[in-house]
Every structure is written in C-alpha cells, then in structure tokens.
Coordinates of N, CA, C and O in Angstrom, one line a residue:
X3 N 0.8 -1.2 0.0 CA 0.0 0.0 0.0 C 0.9 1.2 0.0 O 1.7 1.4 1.0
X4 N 0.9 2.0 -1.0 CA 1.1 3.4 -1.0 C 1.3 4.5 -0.2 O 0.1 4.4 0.1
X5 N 1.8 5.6 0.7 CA 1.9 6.4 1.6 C 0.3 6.9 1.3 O -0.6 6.7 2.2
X6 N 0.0 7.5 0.0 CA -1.2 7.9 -0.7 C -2.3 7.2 -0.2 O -3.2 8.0 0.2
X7 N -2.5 5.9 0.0 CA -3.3 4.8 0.2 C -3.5 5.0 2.0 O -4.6 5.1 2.4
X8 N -2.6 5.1 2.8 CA -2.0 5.2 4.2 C -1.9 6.0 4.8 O -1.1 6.8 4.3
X9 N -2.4 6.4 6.3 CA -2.1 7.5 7.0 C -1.0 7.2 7.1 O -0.6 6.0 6.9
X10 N 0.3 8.7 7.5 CA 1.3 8.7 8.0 C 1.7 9.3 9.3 O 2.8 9.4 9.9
X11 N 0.0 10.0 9.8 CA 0.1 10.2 11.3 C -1.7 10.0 11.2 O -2.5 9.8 10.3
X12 N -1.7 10.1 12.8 CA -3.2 9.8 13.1 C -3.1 9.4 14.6 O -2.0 9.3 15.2
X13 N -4.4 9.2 15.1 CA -4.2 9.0 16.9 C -3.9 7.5 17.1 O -3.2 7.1 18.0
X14 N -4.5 6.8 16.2 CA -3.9 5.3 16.3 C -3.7 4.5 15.1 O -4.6 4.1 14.5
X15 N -2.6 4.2 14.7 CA -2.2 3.4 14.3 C -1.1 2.1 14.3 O 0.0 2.2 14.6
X16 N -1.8 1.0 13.9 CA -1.4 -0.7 13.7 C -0.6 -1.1 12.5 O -1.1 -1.3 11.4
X17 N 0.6 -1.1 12.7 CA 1.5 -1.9 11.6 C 1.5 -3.4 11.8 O 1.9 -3.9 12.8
X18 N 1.1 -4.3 10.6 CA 1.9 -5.6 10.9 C 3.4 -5.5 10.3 O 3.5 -5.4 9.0
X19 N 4.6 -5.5 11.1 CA 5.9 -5.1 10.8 C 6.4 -6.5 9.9 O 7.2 -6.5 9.0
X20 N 5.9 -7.4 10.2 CA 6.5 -9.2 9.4 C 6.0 -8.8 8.3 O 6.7 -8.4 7.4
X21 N 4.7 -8.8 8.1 CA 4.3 -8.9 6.7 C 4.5 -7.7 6.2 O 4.6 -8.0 5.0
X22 N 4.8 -6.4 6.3 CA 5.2 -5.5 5.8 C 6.6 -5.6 5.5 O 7.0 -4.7 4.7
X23 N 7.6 -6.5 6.0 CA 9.3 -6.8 5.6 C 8.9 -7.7 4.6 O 9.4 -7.4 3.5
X24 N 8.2 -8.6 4.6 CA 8.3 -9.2 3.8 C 7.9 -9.3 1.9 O 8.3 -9.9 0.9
X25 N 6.7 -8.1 2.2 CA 6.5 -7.3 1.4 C 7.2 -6.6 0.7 O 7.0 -6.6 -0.5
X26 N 8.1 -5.8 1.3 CA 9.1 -4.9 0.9 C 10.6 -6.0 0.6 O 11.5 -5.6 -0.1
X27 N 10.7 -7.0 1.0 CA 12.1 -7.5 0.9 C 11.3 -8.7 -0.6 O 12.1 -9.5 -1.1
X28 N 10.0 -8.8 -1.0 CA 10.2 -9.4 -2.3 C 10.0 -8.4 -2.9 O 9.3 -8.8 -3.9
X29 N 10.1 -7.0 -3.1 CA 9.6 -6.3 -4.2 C 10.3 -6.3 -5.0 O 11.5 -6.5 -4.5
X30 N 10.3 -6.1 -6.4 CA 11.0 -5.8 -7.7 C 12.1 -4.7 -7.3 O 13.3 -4.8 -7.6
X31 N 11.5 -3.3 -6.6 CA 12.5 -1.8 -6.0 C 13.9 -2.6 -5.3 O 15.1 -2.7 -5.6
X32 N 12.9 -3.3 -4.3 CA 14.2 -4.1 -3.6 C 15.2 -4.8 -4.2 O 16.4 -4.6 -3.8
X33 N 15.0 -5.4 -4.7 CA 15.9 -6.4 -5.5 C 16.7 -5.7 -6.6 O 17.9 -6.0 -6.8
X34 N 16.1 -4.5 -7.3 CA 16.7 -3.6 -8.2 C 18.1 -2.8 -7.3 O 19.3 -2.8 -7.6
X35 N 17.4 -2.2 -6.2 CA 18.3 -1.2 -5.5 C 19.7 -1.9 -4.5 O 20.9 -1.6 -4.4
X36 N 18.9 -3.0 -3.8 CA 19.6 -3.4 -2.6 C 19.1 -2.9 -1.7 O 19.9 -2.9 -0.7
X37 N 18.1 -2.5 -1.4 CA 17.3 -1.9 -0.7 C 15.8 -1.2 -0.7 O 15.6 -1.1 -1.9
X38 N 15.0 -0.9 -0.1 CA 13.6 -0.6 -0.3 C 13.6 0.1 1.3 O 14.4 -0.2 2.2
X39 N 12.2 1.3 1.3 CA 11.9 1.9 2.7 C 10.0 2.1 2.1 O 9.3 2.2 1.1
X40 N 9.8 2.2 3.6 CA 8.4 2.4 3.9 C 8.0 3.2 5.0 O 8.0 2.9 6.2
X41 N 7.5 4.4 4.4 CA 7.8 5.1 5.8 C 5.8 5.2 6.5 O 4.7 5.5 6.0
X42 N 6.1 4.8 7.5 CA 5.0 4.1 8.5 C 4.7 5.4 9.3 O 3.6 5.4 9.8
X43 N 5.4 6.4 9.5 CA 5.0 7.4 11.0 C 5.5 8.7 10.7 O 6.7 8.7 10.7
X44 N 5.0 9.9 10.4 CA 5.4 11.4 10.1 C 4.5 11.7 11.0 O 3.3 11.7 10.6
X45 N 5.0 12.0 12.4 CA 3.8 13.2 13.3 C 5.1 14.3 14.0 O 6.0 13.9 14.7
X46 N 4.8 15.6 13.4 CA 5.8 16.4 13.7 C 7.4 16.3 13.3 O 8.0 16.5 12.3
X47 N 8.0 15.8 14.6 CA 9.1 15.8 14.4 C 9.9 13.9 14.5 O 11.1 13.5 14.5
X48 N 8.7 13.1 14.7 CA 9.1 11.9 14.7 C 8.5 11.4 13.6 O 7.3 11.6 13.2
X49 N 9.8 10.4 12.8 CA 9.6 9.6 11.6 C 10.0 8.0 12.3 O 10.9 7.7 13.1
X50 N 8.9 7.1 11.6 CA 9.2 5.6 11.9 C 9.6 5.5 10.3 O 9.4 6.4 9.4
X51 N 10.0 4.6 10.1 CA 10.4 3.8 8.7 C 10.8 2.4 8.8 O 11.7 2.1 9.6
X52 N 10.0 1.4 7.9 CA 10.5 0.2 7.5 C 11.3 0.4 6.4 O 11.2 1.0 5.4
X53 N 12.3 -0.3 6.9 CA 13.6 -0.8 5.7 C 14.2 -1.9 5.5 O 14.6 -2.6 6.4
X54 N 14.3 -2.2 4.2 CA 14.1 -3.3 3.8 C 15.6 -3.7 3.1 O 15.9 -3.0 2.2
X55 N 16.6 -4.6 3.4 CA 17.9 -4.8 2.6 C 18.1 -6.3 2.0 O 18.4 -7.3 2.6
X56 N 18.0 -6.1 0.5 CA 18.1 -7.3 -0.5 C 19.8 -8.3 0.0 O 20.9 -7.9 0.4
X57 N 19.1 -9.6 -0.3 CA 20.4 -10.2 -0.1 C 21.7 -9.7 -1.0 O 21.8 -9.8 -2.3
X58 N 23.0 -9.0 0.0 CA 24.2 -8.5 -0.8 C 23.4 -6.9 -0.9 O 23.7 -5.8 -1.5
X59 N 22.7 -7.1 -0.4 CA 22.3 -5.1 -0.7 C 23.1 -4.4 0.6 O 24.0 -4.8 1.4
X60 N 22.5 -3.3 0.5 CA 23.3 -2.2 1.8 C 22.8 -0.7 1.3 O 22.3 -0.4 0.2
X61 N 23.2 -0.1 2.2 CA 23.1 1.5 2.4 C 24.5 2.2 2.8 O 25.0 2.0 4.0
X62 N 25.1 2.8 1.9 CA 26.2 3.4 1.9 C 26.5 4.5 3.1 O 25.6 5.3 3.5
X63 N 27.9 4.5 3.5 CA 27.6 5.9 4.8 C 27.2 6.7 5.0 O 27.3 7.4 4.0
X64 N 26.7 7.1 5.8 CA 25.9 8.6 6.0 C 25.5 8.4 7.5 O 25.6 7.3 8.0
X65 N 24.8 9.6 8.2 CA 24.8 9.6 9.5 C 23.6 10.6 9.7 O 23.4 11.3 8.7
X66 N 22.6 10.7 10.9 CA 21.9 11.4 10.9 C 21.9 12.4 11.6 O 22.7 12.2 12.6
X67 N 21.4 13.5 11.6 CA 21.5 14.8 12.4 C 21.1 14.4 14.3 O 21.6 14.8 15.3
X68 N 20.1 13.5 14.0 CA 19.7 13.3 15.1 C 19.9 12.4 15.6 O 20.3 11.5 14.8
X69 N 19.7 11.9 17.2 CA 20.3 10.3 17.5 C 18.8 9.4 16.7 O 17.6 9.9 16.6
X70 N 19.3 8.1 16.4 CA 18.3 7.1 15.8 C 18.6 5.8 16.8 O 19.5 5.4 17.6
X71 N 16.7 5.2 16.2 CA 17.2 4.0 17.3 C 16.7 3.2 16.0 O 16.3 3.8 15.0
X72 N 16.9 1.9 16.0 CA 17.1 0.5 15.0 C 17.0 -0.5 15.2 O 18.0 -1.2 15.4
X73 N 15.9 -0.9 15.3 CA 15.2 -2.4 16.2 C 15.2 -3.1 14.4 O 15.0 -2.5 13.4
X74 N 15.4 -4.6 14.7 CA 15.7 -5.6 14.0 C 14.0 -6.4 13.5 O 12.9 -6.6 14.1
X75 N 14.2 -6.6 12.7 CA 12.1 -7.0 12.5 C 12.6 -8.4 11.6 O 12.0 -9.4 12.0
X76 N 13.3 -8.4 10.7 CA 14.0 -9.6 9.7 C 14.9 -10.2 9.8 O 15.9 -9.5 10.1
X77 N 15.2 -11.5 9.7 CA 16.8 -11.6 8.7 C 18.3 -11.1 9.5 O 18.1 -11.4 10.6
X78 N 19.2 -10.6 9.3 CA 20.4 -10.3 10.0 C 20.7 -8.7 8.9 O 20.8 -8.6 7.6
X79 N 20.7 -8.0 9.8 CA 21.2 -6.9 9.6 C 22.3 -6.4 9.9 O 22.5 -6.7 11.1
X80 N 23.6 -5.6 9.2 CA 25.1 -5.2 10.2 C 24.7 -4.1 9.6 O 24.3 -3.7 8.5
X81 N 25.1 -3.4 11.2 CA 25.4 -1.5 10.6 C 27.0 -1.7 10.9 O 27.4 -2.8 11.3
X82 N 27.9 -0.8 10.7 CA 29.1 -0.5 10.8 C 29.4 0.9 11.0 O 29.6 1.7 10.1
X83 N 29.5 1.3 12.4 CA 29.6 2.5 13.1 C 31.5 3.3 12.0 O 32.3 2.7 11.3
X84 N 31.4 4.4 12.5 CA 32.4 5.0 12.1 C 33.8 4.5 12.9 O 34.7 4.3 12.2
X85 N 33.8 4.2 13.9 CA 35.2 3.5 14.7 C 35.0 2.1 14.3 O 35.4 1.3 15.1
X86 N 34.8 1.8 13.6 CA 35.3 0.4 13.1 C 34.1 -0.7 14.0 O 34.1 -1.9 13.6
X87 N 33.4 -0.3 15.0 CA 32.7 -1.5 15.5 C 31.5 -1.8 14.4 O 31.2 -1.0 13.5
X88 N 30.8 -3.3 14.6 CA 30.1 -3.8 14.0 C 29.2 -4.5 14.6 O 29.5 -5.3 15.5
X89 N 27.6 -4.0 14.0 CA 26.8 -4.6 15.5 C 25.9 -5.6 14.3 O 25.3 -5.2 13.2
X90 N 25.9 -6.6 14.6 CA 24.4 -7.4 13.9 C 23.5 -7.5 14.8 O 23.7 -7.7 16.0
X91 N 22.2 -7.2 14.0 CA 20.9 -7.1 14.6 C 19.8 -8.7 13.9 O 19.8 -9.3 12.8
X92 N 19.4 -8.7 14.5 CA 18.3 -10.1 14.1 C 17.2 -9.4 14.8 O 17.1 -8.2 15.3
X93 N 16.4 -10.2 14.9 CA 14.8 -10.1 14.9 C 14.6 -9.9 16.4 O 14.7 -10.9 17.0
X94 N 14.3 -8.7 17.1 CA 14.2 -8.3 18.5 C 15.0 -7.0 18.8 O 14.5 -5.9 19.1
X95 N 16.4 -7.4 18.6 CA 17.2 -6.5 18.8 C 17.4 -5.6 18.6 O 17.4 -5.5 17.4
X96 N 17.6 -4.3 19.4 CA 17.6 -2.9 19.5 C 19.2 -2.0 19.2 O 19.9 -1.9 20.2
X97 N 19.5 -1.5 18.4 CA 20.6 -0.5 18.1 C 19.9 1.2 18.7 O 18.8 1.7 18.6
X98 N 21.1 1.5 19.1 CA 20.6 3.2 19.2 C 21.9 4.0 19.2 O 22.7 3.9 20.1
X99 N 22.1 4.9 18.1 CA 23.3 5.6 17.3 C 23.3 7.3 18.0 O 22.4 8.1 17.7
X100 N 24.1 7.6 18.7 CA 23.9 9.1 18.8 C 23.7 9.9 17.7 O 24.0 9.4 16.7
X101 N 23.2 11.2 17.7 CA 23.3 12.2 16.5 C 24.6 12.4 16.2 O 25.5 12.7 16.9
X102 N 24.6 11.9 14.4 CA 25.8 12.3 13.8 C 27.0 11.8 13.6 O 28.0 12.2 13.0
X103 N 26.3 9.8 14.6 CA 27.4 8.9 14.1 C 27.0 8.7 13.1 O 25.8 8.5 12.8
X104 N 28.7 8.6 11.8 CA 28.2 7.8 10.4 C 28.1 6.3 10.9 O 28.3 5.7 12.0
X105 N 27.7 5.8 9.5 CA 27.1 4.2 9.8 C 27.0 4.0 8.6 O 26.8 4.9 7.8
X106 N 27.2 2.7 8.2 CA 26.6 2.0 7.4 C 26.2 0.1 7.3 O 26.7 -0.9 7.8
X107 N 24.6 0.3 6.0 CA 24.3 -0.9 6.9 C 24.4 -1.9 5.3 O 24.3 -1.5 4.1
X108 N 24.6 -3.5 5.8 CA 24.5 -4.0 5.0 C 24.0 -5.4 5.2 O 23.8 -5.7 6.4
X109 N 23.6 -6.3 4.3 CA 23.0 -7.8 5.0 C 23.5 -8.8 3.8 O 23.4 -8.4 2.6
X110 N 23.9 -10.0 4.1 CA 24.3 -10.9 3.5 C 22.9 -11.5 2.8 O 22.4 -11.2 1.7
X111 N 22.4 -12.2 3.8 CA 20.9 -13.2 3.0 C 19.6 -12.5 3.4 O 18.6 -13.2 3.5
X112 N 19.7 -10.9 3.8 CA 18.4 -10.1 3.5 C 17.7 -9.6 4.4 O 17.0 -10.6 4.8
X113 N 17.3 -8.6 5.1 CA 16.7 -8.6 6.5 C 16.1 -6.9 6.1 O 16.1 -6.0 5.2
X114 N 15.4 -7.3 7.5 CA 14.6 -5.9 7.7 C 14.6 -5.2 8.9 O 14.4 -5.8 10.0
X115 N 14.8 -3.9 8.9 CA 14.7 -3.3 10.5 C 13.6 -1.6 10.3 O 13.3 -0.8 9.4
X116 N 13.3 -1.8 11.6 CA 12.4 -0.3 12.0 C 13.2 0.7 12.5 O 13.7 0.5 13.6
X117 N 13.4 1.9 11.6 CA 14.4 2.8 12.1 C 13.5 4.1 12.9 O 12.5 4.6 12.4
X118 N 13.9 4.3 13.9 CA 13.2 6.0 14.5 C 14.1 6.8 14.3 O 15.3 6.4 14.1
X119 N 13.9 8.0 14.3 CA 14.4 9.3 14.0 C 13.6 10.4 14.6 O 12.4 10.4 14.6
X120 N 14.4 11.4 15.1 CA 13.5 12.6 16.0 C 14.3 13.7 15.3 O 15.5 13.6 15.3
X121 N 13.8 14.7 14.7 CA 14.7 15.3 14.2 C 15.4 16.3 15.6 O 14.9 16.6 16.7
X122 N 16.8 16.7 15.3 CA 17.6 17.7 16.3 C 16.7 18.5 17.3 O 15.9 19.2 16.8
X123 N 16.8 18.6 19.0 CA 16.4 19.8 18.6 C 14.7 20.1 19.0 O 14.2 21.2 19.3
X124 N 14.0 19.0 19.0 CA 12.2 18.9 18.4 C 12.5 18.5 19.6 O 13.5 18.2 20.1
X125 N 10.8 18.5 20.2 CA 10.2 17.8 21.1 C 9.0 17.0 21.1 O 7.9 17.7 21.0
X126 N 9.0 15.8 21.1 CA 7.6 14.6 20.7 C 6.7 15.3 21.5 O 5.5 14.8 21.5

C-alpha cells in the first residue's frame, strides 16, 4: 500500500511489521536497489520507517542529524559504526546511534529493521 493509500500520522495506528518486511524484501525496487523503505509514522518531528535490505544489498555511509534507534524485524542486519565496531541485529534487537554517528548498513541473506528518528532539537 502506498503512503497515498495510508495514513502517516493519526491517533492510532497498527503496523503488521513481518508482513510489511516481507513485502518490501520481495519487491522488484528491492531487488533492483539493494534496498527498499516504507515510511509508517510522520507526526511532527518523529519519523518511523521500514527498511528493507536485499540479499548482498546495503546503504552506503551517512549519518543522521539526530540520535536514531534500529530495532531488528528480519533476517540479520550489520550496521558498521564509524570506529570500526560492527553490530548485527536479528529479529528483537535494538541499536541506538547518537546524533551524527556515520554508519553503514549492509546484510548478506536479507533482512529488515524499523528505524526511529526525532529530528535535532524537536520535542515529541
């Protein structure tokens, strides 16, 4: 379903997060890019997003203005912090990056994670 099709704020809303990875990790974008996103939550200054990384896919470095947290929904995920550490996430597990560490993420046989983001600064 479409952002078009989908609220992206409202007083309550239900994601199924599996079937939505899994959705996004067979799509055609996915498999083209190495990656696919779905963004699930825009109220003010907080964004939720599903992200989706094709087997051998990834997201090249970059870092966010604001601290992010990165809970695990699929598959095995590695981010790769700027100091050299390397965290794999699986299905449960929680990452959380201060503002403005770089990172980059990549996955061997394909996974999915839920990223939060607040922008700098804002107050939920």
């Amino acid at each position: 379903m479409s952002a078009i099709e989908r609220p992206l704020s409202g007083h309550d809303l239900v994601f199924r997060l599996e079937e939505q990875a899994a959705e996004l990790l067979a799509s055609d974008a996915c498999m083209r890019a190495g990656r696919s996103a779905r963004a699930l939550l825009r109220e003010g200054p907080l964004r939720v997003t599903l992200v989706a990384v094709a087997p051998a896919g990834g997201i090249a470095a970059h870092h966010a203005e604001g601290p992010i947290a990165v809970q695990g929904i699929a598959g095995e995920i590695v981010f790769r912090v700027d100091d050299g550490r390397e965290h794999r996430l699986g299905r449960g597990d929680l990452l959380t990056l201060a503002a403005g560490v770089r990172h980059a993420v990549e996955s061997r046989a394909g996974g999915a994670f839920l990223l939060t983001t607040v922008a700098p600064g804002a107050h939920v």
